[in-house]
Short mmCIF file of C-alpha atoms in Angstrom, two decimals:
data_model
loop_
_atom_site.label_atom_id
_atom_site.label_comp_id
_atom_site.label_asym_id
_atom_site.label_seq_id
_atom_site.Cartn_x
_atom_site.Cartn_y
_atom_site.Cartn_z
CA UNK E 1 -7.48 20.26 17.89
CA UNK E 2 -4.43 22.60 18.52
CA UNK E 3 -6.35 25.35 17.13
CA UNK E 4 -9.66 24.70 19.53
CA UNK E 5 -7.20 24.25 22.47
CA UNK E 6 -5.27 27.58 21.78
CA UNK E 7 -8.26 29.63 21.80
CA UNK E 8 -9.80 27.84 24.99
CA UNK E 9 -6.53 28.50 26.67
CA UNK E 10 -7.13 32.54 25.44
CA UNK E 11 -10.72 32.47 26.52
CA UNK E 12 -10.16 30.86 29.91
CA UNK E 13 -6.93 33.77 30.18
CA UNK E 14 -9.72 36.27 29.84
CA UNK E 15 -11.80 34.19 32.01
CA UNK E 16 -9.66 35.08 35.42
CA UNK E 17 -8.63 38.49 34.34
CA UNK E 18 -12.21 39.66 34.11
CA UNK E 19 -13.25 38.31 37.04
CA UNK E 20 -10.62 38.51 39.50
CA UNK E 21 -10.30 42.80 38.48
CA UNK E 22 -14.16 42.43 39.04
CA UNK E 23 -13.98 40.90 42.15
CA UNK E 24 -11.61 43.79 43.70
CA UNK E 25 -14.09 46.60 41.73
CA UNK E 26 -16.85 45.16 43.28
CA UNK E 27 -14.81 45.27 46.72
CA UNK E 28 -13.95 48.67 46.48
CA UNK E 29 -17.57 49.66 45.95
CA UNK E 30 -18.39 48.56 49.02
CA UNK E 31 -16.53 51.07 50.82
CA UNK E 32 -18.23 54.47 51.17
CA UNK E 33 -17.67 58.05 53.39
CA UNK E 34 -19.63 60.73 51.63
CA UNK E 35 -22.97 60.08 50.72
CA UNK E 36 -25.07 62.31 48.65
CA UNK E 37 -28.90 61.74 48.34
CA UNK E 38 -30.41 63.70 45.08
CA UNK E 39 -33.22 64.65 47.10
CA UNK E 40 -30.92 67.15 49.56
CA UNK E 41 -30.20 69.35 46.11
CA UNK E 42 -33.86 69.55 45.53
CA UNK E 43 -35.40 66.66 43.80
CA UNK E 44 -38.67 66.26 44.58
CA UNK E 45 -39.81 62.43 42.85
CA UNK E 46 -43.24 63.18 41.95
CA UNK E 47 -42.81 61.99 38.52
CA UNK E 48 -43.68 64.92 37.33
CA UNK E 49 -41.49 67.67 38.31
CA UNK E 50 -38.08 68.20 36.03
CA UNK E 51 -35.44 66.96 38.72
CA UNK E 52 -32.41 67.33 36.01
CA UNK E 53 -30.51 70.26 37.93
CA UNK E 54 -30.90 68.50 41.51
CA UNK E 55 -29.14 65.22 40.02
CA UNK E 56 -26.42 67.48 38.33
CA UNK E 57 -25.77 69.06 41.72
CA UNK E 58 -25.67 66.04 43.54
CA UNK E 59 -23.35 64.94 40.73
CA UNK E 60 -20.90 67.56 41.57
CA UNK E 61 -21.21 66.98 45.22
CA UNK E 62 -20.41 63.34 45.11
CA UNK E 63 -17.63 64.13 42.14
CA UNK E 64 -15.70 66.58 43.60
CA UNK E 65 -15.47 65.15 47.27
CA UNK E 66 -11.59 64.07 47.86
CA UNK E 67 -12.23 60.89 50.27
CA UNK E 68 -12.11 57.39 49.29
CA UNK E 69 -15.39 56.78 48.06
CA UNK E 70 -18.68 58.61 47.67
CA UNK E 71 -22.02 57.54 46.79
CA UNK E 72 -24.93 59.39 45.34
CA UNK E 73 -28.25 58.05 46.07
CA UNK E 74 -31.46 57.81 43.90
CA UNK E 75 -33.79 56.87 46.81
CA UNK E 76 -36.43 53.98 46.30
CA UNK E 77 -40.09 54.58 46.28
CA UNK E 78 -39.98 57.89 44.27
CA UNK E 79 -39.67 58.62 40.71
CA UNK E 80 -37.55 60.65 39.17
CA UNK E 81 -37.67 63.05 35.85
CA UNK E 82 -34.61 63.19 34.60
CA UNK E 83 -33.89 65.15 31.04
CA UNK E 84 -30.73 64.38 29.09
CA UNK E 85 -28.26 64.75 31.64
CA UNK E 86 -24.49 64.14 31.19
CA UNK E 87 -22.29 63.25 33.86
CA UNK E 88 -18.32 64.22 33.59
CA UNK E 89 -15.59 63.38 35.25
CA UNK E 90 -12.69 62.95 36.12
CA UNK E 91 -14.04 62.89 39.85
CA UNK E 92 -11.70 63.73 42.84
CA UNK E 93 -13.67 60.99 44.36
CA UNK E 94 -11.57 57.35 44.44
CA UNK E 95 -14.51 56.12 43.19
CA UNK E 96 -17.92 56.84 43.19
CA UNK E 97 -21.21 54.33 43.79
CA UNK E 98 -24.06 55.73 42.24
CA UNK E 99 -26.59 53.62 43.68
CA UNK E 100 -30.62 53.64 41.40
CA UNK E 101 -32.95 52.47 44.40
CA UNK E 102 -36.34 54.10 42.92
CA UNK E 103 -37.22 55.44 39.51
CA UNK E 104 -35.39 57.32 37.11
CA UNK E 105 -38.23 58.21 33.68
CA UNK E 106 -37.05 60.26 30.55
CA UNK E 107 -39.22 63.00 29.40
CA UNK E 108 -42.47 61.20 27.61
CA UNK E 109 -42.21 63.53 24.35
CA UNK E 110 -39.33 63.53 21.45
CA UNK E 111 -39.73 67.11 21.60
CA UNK E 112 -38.10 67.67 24.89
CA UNK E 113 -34.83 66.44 22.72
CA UNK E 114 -35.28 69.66 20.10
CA UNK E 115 -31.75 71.38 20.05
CA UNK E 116 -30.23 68.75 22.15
CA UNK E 117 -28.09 65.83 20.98
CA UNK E 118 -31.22 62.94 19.79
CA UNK E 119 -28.49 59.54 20.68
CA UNK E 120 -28.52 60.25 24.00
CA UNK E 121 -30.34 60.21 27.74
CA UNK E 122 -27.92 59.22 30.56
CA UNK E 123 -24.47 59.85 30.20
CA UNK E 124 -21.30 58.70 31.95
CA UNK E 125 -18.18 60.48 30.85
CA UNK E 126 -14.44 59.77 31.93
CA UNK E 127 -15.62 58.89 35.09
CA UNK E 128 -12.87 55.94 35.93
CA UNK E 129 -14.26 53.38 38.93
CA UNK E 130 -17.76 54.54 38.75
CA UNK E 131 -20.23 51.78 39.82
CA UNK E 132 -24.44 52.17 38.99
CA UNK E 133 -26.19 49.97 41.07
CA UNK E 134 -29.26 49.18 42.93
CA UNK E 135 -32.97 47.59 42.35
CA UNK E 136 -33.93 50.60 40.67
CA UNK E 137 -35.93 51.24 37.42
CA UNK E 138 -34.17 53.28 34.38
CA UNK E 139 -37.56 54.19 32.25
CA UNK E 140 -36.92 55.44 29.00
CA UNK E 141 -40.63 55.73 27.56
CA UNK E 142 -40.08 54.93 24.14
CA UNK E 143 -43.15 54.56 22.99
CA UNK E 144 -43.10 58.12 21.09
CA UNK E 145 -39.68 57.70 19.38
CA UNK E 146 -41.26 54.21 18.34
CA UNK E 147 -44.37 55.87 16.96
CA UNK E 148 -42.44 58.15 14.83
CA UNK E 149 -39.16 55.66 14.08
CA UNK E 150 -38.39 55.49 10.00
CA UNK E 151 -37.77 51.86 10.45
CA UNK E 152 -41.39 50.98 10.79
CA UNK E 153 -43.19 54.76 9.85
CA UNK E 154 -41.01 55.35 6.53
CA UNK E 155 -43.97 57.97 4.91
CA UNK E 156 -44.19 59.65 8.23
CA UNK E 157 -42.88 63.43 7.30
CA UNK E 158 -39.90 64.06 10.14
CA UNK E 159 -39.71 60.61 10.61
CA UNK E 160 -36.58 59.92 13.04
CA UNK E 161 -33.31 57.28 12.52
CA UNK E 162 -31.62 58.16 15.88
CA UNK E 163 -33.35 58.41 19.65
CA UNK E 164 -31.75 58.38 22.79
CA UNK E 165 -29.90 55.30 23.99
CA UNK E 166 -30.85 55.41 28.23
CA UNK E 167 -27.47 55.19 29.83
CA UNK E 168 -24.14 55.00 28.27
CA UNK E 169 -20.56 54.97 29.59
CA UNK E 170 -17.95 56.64 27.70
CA UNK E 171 -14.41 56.49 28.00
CA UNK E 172 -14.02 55.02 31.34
CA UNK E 173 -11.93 52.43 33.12
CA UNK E 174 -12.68 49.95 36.39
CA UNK E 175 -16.29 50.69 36.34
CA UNK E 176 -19.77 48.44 37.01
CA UNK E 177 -23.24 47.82 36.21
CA UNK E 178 -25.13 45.92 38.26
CA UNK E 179 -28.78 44.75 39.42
CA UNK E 180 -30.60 47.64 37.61
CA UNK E 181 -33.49 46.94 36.03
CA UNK E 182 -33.82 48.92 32.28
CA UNK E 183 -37.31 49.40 30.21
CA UNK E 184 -38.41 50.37 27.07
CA UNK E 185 -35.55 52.90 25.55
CA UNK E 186 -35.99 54.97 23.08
CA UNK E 187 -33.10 52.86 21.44
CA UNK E 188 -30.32 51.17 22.77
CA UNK E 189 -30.78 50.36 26.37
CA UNK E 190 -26.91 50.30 27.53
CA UNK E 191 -23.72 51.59 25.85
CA UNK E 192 -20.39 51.04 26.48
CA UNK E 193 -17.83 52.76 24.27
CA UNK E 194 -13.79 53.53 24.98
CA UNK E 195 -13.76 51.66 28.16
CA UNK E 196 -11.44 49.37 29.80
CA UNK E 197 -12.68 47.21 32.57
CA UNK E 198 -16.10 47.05 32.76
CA UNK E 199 -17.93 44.48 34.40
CA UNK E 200 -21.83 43.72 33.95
CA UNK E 201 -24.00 41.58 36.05
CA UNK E 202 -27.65 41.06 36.70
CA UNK E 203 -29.78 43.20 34.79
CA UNK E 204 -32.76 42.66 33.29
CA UNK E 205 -33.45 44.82 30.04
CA UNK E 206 -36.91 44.28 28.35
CA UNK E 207 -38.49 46.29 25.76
CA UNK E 208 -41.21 44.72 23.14
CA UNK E 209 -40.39 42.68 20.34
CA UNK E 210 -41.18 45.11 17.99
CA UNK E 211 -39.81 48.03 19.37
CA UNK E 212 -37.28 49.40 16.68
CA UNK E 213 -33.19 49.34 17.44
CA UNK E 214 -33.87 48.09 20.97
CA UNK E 215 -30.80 46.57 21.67
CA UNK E 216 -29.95 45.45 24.93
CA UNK E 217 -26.17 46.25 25.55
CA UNK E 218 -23.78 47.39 22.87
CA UNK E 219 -19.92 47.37 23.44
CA UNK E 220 -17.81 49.47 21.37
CA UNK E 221 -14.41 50.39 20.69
CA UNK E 222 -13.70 48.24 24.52
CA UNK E 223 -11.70 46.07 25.82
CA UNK E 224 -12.18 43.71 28.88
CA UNK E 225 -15.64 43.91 29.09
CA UNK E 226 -17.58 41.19 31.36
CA UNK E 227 -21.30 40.66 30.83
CA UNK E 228 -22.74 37.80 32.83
CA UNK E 229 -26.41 36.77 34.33
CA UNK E 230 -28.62 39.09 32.53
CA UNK E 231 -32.00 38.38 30.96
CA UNK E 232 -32.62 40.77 28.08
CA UNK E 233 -35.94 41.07 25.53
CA UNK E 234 -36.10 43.36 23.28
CA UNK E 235 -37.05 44.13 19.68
CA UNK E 236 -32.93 43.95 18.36
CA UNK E 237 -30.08 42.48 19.20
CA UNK E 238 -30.11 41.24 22.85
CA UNK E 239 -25.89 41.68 22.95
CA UNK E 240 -24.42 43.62 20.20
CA UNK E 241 -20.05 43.77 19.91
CA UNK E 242 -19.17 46.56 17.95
CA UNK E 243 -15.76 47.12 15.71
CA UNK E 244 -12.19 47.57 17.82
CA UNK E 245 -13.14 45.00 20.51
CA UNK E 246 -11.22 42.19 22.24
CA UNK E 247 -11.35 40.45 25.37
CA UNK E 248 -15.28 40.56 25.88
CA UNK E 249 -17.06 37.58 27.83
CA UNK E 250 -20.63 36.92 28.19
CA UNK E 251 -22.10 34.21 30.46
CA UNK E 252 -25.27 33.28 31.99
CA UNK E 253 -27.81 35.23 30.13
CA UNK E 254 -31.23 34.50 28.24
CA UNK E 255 -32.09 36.25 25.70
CA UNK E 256 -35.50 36.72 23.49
CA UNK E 257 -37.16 38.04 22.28
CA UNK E 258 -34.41 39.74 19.74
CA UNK E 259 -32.03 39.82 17.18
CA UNK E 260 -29.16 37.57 19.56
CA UNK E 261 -25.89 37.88 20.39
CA UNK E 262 -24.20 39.32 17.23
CA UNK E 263 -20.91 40.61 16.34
CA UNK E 264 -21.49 43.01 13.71
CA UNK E 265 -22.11 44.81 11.98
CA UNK E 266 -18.33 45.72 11.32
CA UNK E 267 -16.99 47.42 8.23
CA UNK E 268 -20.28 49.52 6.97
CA UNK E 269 -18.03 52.33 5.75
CA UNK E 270 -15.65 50.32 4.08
CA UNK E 271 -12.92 50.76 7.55
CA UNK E 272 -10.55 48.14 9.19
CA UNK E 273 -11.97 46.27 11.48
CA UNK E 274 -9.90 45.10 14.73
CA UNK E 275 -12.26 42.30 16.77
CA UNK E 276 -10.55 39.47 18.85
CA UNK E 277 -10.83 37.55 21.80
CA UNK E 278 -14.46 37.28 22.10
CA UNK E 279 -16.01 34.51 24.32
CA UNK E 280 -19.69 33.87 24.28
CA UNK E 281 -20.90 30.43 26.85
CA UNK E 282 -23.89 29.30 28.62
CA UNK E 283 -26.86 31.57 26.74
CA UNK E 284 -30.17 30.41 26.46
CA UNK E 285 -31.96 32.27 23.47
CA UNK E 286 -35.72 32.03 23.26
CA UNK E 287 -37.72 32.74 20.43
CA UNK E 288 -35.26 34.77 18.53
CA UNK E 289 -33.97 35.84 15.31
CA UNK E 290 -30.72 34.97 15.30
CA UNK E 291 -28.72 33.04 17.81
CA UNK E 292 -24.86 33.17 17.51
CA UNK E 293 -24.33 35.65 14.89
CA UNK E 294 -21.21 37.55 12.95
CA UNK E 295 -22.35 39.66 10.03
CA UNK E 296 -19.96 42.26 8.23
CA UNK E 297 -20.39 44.44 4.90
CA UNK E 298 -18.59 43.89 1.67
CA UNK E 299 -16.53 46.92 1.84
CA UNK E 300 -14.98 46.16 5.14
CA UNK E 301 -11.31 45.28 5.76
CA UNK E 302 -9.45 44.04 8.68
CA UNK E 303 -10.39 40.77 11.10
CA UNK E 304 -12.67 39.00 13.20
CA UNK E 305 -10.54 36.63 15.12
CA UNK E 306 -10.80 33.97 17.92
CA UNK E 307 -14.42 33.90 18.65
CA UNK E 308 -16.05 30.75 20.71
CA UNK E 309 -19.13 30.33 21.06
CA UNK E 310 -19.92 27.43 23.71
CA UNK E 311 -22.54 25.73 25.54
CA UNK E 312 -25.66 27.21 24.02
CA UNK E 313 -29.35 26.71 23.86
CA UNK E 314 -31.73 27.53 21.14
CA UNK E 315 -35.29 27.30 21.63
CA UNK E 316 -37.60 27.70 17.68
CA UNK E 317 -34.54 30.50 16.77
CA UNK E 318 -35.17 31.23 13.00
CA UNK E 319 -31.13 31.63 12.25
CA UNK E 320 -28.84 28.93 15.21
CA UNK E 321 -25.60 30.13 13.95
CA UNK E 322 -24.76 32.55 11.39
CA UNK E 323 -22.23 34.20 9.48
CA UNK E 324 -23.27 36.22 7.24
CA UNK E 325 -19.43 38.08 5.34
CA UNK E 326 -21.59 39.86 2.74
CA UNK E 327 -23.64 41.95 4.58
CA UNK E 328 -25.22 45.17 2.55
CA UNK E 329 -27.86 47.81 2.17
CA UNK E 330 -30.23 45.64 0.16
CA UNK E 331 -30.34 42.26 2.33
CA UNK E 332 -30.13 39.00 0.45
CA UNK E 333 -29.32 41.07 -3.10
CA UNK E 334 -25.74 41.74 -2.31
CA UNK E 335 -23.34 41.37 -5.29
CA UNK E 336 -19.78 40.27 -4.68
CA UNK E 337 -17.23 42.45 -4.39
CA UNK E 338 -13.74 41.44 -5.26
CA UNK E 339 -10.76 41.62 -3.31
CA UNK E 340 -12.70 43.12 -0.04
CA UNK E 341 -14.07 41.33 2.94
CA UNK E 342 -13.51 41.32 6.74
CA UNK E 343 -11.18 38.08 7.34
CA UNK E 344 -13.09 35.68 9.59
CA UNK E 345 -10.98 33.40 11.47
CA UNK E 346 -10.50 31.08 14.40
CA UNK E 347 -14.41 30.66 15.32
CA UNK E 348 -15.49 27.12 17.38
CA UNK E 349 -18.69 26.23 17.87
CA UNK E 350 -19.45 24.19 20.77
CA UNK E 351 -22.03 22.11 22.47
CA UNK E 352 -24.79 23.56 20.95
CA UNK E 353 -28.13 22.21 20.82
CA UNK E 354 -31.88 23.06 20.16
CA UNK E 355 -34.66 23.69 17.78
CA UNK E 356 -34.31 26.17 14.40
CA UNK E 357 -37.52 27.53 12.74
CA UNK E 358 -36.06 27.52 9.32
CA UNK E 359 -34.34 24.92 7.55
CA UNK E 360 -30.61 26.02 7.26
CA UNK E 361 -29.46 26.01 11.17
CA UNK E 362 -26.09 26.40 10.31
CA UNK E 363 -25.39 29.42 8.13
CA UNK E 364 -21.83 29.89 7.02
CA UNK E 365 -22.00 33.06 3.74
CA UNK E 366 -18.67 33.68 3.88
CA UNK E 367 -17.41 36.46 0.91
CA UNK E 368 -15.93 34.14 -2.27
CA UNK E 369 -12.82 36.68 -2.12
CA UNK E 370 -12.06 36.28 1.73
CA UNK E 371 -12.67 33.09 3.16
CA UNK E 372 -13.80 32.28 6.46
CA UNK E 373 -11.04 29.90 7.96
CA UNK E 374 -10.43 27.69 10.76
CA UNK E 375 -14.02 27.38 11.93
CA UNK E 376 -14.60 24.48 14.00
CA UNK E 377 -18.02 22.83 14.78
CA UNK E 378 -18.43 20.03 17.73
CA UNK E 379 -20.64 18.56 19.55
CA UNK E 380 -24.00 20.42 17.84
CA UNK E 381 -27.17 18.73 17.91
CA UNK E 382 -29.86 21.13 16.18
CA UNK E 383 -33.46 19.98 14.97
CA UNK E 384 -36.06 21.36 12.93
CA UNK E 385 -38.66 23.04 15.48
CA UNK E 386 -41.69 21.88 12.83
CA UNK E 387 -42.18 18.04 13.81
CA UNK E 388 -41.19 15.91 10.36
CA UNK E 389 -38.88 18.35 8.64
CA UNK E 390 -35.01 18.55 8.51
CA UNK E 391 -32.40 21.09 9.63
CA UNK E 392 -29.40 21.58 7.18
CA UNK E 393 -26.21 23.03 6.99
CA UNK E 394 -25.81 26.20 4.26
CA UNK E 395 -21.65 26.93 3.11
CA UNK E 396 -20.34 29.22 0.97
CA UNK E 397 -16.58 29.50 1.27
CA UNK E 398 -16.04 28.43 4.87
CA UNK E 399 -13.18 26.07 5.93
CA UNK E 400 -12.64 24.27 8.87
CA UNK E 401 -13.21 20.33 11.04
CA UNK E 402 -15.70 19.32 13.25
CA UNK E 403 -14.91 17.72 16.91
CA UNK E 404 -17.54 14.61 17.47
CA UNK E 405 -20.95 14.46 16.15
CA UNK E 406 -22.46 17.72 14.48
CA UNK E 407 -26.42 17.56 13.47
CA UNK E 408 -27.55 18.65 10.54
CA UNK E 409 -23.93 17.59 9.19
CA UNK E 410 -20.94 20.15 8.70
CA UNK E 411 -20.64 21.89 5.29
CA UNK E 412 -17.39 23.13 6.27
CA UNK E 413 -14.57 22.69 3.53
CA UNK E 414 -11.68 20.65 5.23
#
């Protein structure tokens, strides 16, 4: 009980950190002198036309003006071409709202990208209090990296691995996303990597369910990172936490279809992993691979620590809750490998409830070498979503207690 207390006195720490620094962000954005419409450098919105240069130049505009705020202005009913376009900072600006009222649409063909970085569409970099929002459209017309993707075209000749995540923010402190509406990436929809504050609220991502490396948001390398009220389908993860995180909450969101909420992977190249202080509450998933997930490789080192997962809803999700500590190339053929392992610790599992498509809900392969310790499960009530068949609990290596009733019964090693 100390332990479960302890880590909802760290979450709920997090909890009013997040929120009150968001509140003030959010403040600040409202204030605004210089405003810079992309159509005044030239854009003309037809859909058609290459606008790149006329964003870049309102860029600059709003950037370098030394007031309090400025906002740059994608206006509404137009729609914008936009190539890969990277936006540096620092700004002179105090801040700077870029507000996404109509359109923005990537380039329809991979070969636009030829000589130009293939990860990447919209880029934010070391731009500190920098808030996107607005009931815009970001577009990223996957479709053609998806026909040619090596995930699902393997013969194709020049078959591709990496496409163009649509917006990421890089190295960047105080900043927001908010109310913007994201469809059909190339790849990732959002990334947020070396940043420091960063608050998220009400988007909707969606993407098909079969769209390859879809996922919704991806945090990396971040701390104090705030995700809450978003509704994201796509064809991978719908929230993905990367390696050297802590202090990330997510709230409020529905996800499916997808891959879930995962932490992981971590430790592909065999590197020390540093993830704490996550805090996931109050998600419905929907039709979805995996619900609450952790999965690391073999040859990783280091920690995942302090993790709760709480109040969450699974509706026919093939895997509830998952750990999966021997993650590899070839899945479910993964020989041990002594003395190596990511150290899983401190996880609870709370007030969880719902229907599983498979027969092991609970899913706890922790690595024979590196145990999983102090998990705790309580209050879980999860059913088979085929009437007249049970739902089970799977172990390997994974100690812990359980708080009040727990359905299909823990496996945990006490």
């Amino acid at each position: 009980m100390s332990q479960f207390l302890l880590l909802m006195e760290v979450s709920f720490s997090l909890i009013m950190i997040v929120l009150v620094c968001s509140d003030v962000v959010l403040a600040m954005a409202g204030e605004s002198e210089g405003v810079f419409d992309v159509r005044e450098s030239g854009a003309v919105g037809d859909g058609i036309t290459d606008d790149t240069e006329a964003f870049l130049e309102a860029w600059e505009a709003a950037c370098g003006q030394e007031c309090v705020s400025s906002t740059l202005v994608v206006p509404d009913n137009s729609s914008f071409l936009v190539g890969q376009i990277i936006f540096k900072g620092p700004c002179k600006a105090s801040q700077i709202t870029f507000q996404v009222l109509g359109e923005i649409v990537a380039p329809a063909s991979p070969l636009y990208w030829e000589g130009l970085d293939p990860s990447s569409w919209i880029v934010f970099r070391a731009v500190n209090r920098l808030h996107v929002t607005g009931t815009g459209l970001i577009n990223g017309g996957g479709t053609g990296w998806w026909d040619q993707s090596c995930r699902y075209h393997p013969e194709l000749k020049g078959c591709t691995v990496l496409a163009p995540t649509a917006m990421k923010f890089i190295s960047c402190a105080s900043g927001s996303l908010t109310k913007v509406r994201f469809v059909n990436s190339s790849q990732t929809h959002v990334l947020i990597m070396g940043c420091w504050l960063f608050y998220v609220d009400s988007l909707m991502i969606k993407a098909p369910g079969n769209s390859p490396n879809t996922d919704g948001i991806h945090i990396q390398s971040s701390q104090y990172v705030t995700i809450s009220h978003v509704a994201i389908s796509t064809g991978d993860d719908c929230i993905s936490i990367g390696d050297h995180t802590s202090n990330i909450y997510v709230f409020s969101a529905t996800c499916g279809p997808g891959h879930g909420i995962s932490i992981g992977s971590l430790g592909r190249g065999g590197n020390f992993v540093q993830v704490q202080n996550i805090f996931v509450a109050g998600v419905l998933f929907r039709n979805t691979t995996n619900g609450a997930r952790i999965k690391t490789w073999q040859v990783g080192k280091g920690y995942v620590r302090n993790v709760l997962f709480e109040h969450l809803h699974f509706d026919s999700v093939r895997n509830p809750v998952i750990i999966d500590q021997n993650y590899c190339f070839t899945r479910g053929a993964c020989p041990e490998i002594p003395h190596s392992g990511v150290q899983i610790s401190n996880v609870a599992y709370i007030n969880l409830f719902g229907t599983s498509q498979t027969e092991i809900a609970i899913n706890l392969n922790c690595s024979r070498t590196v145990a999983c310790t102090g998990i705790m499960l309580g209050s879980i009530y999860l059913t088979s979503a085929s009437p007249g068949k049970q739902a089970n609990s799977s172990c390997t290596n994974a100690y812990g207690n359980t708080i009040g009733r727990v359905h299909p019964p823990s496996c945990l090693i006490s």
